[in-house]
């Protein structure tokens, strides 16, 4: 499979992060263009296949912005004001359009981790 996918896990609650909004941007120098907004399902994944695929899957610099604060509040997690984590941006590059780029996110109210998955 080629394209861009993600998976979000709530490490504080030990479950997938359901209904977490994610904005995808493509960057060209200082220009940041909104490409798409998606939301995670009950498994912490995005329905409908890859976030980017086919002719839209191009080499370049991208940013996924995870709306962690909104998700954590909606899940009943008490957060200070302002929250330590609110928006979690992950900027990454796509160099090989014949490959699969998987960008998972592990979140809690006070930390996050990501990596290039498979």
PDB file of C-alpha atoms in Angstrom:
ATOM      1  CA  UNK A   1       0.000   0.000   0.000  1.00  0.00           C
ATOM      2  CA  UNK A   2       1.191   3.528  -0.740  1.00  0.00           C
ATOM      3  CA  UNK A   3      -0.093   6.712   0.811  1.00  0.00           C
ATOM      4  CA  UNK A   4      -0.249   8.424   4.183  1.00  0.00           C
ATOM      5  CA  UNK A   5      -1.989   6.918   7.217  1.00  0.00           C
ATOM      6  CA  UNK A   6      -2.081   7.565  10.960  1.00  0.00           C
ATOM      7  CA  UNK A   7      -3.226   5.865  14.151  1.00  0.00           C
ATOM      8  CA  UNK A   8      -3.743   7.625  17.494  1.00  0.00           C
ATOM      9  CA  UNK A   9      -3.570   5.872  20.855  1.00  0.00           C
ATOM     10  CA  UNK A  10      -4.410   7.435  24.218  1.00  0.00           C
ATOM     11  CA  UNK A  11      -1.680   6.050  26.477  1.00  0.00           C
ATOM     12  CA  UNK A  12      -3.220   7.529  29.653  1.00  0.00           C
ATOM     13  CA  UNK A  13      -6.480   5.627  29.126  1.00  0.00           C
ATOM     14  CA  UNK A  14      -4.932   2.636  27.351  1.00  0.00           C
ATOM     15  CA  UNK A  15      -7.209   2.784  24.315  1.00  0.00           C
ATOM     16  CA  UNK A  16      -7.508   4.208  20.798  1.00  0.00           C
ATOM     17  CA  UNK A  17      -8.210   7.936  20.626  1.00  0.00           C
ATOM     18  CA  UNK A  18     -11.693   8.084  19.108  1.00  0.00           C
ATOM     19  CA  UNK A  19     -13.074  11.262  17.499  1.00  0.00           C
ATOM     20  CA  UNK A  20      -9.781  13.130  17.450  1.00  0.00           C
ATOM     21  CA  UNK A  21      -9.661  15.791  14.739  1.00  0.00           C
ATOM     22  CA  UNK A  22      -6.593  15.950  12.512  1.00  0.00           C
ATOM     23  CA  UNK A  23      -5.735  18.668   9.991  1.00  0.00           C
ATOM     24  CA  UNK A  24      -3.316  17.915   7.161  1.00  0.00           C
ATOM     25  CA  UNK A  25      -1.254  20.710   5.615  1.00  0.00           C
ATOM     26  CA  UNK A  26       1.225  20.745   2.753  1.00  0.00           C
ATOM     27  CA  UNK A  27       4.145  23.152   3.133  1.00  0.00           C
ATOM     28  CA  UNK A  28       6.006  25.014   0.441  1.00  0.00           C
ATOM     29  CA  UNK A  29       8.602  27.181   2.157  1.00  0.00           C
ATOM     30  CA  UNK A  30       6.629  29.473   4.463  1.00  0.00           C
ATOM     31  CA  UNK A  31       3.341  28.731   2.676  1.00  0.00           C
ATOM     32  CA  UNK A  32       1.112  26.303   4.589  1.00  0.00           C
ATOM     33  CA  UNK A  33      -1.836  24.973   2.556  1.00  0.00           C
ATOM     34  CA  UNK A  34      -4.719  23.100   4.220  1.00  0.00           C
ATOM     35  CA  UNK A  35      -5.285  19.816   2.385  1.00  0.00           C
ATOM     36  CA  UNK A  36      -7.835  17.953   4.456  1.00  0.00           C
ATOM     37  CA  UNK A  37      -9.456  17.532   7.871  1.00  0.00           C
ATOM     38  CA  UNK A  38     -10.250  14.034   9.151  1.00  0.00           C
ATOM     39  CA  UNK A  39     -11.385  12.436  12.397  1.00  0.00           C
ATOM     40  CA  UNK A  40     -10.364   9.159  14.004  1.00  0.00           C
ATOM     41  CA  UNK A  41     -12.786   6.265  14.399  1.00  0.00           C
ATOM     42  CA  UNK A  42     -13.275   3.903  17.371  1.00  0.00           C
ATOM     43  CA  UNK A  43      -9.981   2.181  16.489  1.00  0.00           C
ATOM     44  CA  UNK A  44      -8.058   5.480  16.473  1.00  0.00           C
ATOM     45  CA  UNK A  45      -7.678   5.303  12.691  1.00  0.00           C
ATOM     46  CA  UNK A  46      -9.178   7.307   9.832  1.00  0.00           C
ATOM     47  CA  UNK A  47     -12.028   5.741   7.846  1.00  0.00           C
ATOM     48  CA  UNK A  48     -11.913   5.615   4.061  1.00  0.00           C
ATOM     49  CA  UNK A  49      -8.340   4.515   3.497  1.00  0.00           C
ATOM     50  CA  UNK A  50      -5.194   6.626   3.479  1.00  0.00           C
ATOM     51  CA  UNK A  51      -5.385  10.328   4.288  1.00  0.00           C
ATOM     52  CA  UNK A  52      -3.381  10.958   1.125  1.00  0.00           C
ATOM     53  CA  UNK A  53      -3.301   8.536  -1.794  1.00  0.00           C
ATOM     54  CA  UNK A  54      -3.237   8.329  -5.558  1.00  0.00           C
ATOM     55  CA  UNK A  55      -2.526  11.519  -7.476  1.00  0.00           C
ATOM     56  CA  UNK A  56      -2.766  13.561  -4.245  1.00  0.00           C
ATOM     57  CA  UNK A  57       0.141  11.616  -2.693  1.00  0.00           C
ATOM     58  CA  UNK A  58       3.134  13.714  -3.746  1.00  0.00           C
ATOM     59  CA  UNK A  59       6.673  14.251  -2.500  1.00  0.00           C
ATOM     60  CA  UNK A  60       7.037  17.228  -0.208  1.00  0.00           C
ATOM     61  CA  UNK A  61       6.839  18.510   3.340  1.00  0.00           C
ATOM     62  CA  UNK A  62       3.619  17.968   5.276  1.00  0.00           C
ATOM     63  CA  UNK A  63       2.224  18.638   8.703  1.00  0.00           C
ATOM     64  CA  UNK A  64      -0.405  16.713  10.625  1.00  0.00           C
ATOM     65  CA  UNK A  65      -1.985  18.805  13.393  1.00  0.00           C
ATOM     66  CA  UNK A  66      -3.670  16.655  16.036  1.00  0.00           C
ATOM     67  CA  UNK A  67      -6.321  18.422  18.140  1.00  0.00           C
ATOM     68  CA  UNK A  68      -5.258  16.655  21.323  1.00  0.00           C
ATOM     69  CA  UNK A  69      -6.685  19.172  23.798  1.00  0.00           C
ATOM     70  CA  UNK A  70     -10.195  18.978  22.354  1.00  0.00           C
ATOM     71  CA  UNK A  71     -10.016  15.165  22.348  1.00  0.00           C
ATOM     72  CA  UNK A  72      -8.710  14.971  25.932  1.00  0.00           C
ATOM     73  CA  UNK A  73     -11.387  17.357  27.226  1.00  0.00           C
ATOM     74  CA  UNK A  74     -14.146  15.425  25.416  1.00  0.00           C
ATOM     75  CA  UNK A  75     -12.860  12.152  26.889  1.00  0.00           C
ATOM     76  CA  UNK A  76     -13.283  13.578  30.400  1.00  0.00           C
ATOM     77  CA  UNK A  77      -9.604  14.143  31.134  1.00  0.00           C
ATOM     78  CA  UNK A  78      -9.220  17.108  33.507  1.00  0.00           C
ATOM     79  CA  UNK A  79      -6.799  19.625  32.003  1.00  0.00           C
ATOM     80  CA  UNK A  80      -5.368  22.847  33.395  1.00  0.00           C
ATOM     81  CA  UNK A  81      -6.013  26.101  31.589  1.00  0.00           C
ATOM     82  CA  UNK A  82      -4.182  26.451  29.357  1.00  0.00           C
ATOM     83  CA  UNK A  83      -3.628  22.773  28.681  1.00  0.00           C
ATOM     84  CA  UNK A  84      -0.019  21.594  28.519  1.00  0.00           C
ATOM     85  CA  UNK A  85      -0.782  19.953  25.151  1.00  0.00           C
ATOM     86  CA  UNK A  86      -3.459  21.378  22.918  1.00  0.00           C
ATOM     87  CA  UNK A  87      -2.453  21.185  19.267  1.00  0.00           C
ATOM     88  CA  UNK A  88       0.238  18.633  18.434  1.00  0.00           C
ATOM     89  CA  UNK A  89       1.903  19.406  15.078  1.00  0.00           C
ATOM     90  CA  UNK A  90       4.046  16.760  13.423  1.00  0.00           C
ATOM     91  CA  UNK A  91       6.024  17.974  10.418  1.00  0.00           C
ATOM     92  CA  UNK A  92       7.530  15.335   8.144  1.00  0.00           C
ATOM     93  CA  UNK A  93       8.719  14.769   4.603  1.00  0.00           C
ATOM     94  CA  UNK A  94       7.502  12.400   1.928  1.00  0.00           C
ATOM     95  CA  UNK A  95      10.343  11.522  -0.430  1.00  0.00           C
ATOM     96  CA  UNK A  96       9.245   8.224  -1.997  1.00  0.00           C
ATOM     97  CA  UNK A  97       5.728   8.242  -3.483  1.00  0.00           C
ATOM     98  CA  UNK A  98       5.901   4.477  -4.029  1.00  0.00           C
ATOM     99  CA  UNK A  99       6.110   3.906  -0.256  1.00  0.00           C
ATOM    100  CA  UNK A 100       3.676   3.827   2.642  1.00  0.00           C
ATOM    101  CA  UNK A 101       4.101   6.603   5.214  1.00  0.00           C
ATOM    102  CA  UNK A 102       2.446   5.808   8.544  1.00  0.00           C
ATOM    103  CA  UNK A 103       2.628   8.536  11.221  1.00  0.00           C
ATOM    104  CA  UNK A 104       1.203   7.199  14.496  1.00  0.00           C
ATOM    105  CA  UNK A 105       0.704   9.332  17.587  1.00  0.00           C
ATOM    106  CA  UNK A 106       0.744   8.179  21.204  1.00  0.00           C
ATOM    107  CA  UNK A 107      -0.749  10.862  23.454  1.00  0.00           C
ATOM    108  CA  UNK A 108      -1.428  11.613  27.094  1.00  0.00           C
ATOM    109  CA  UNK A 109      -2.224  14.948  28.776  1.00  0.00           C
ATOM    110  CA  UNK A 110       1.474  15.663  29.371  1.00  0.00           C
ATOM    111  CA  UNK A 111       3.379  13.979  26.577  1.00  0.00           C
ATOM    112  CA  UNK A 112       3.342  12.464  23.135  1.00  0.00           C
ATOM    113  CA  UNK A 113       5.464  10.276  20.919  1.00  0.00           C
ATOM    114  CA  UNK A 114       5.574   9.572  17.213  1.00  0.00           C
ATOM    115  CA  UNK A 115       7.645   7.594  14.733  1.00  0.00           C
ATOM    116  CA  UNK A 116       7.486   6.388  11.157  1.00  0.00           C
ATOM    117  CA  UNK A 117       5.460   3.211  11.390  1.00  0.00           C
ATOM    118  CA  UNK A 118       4.692   0.517   8.904  1.00  0.00           C
TER     119      UNK A 118
END
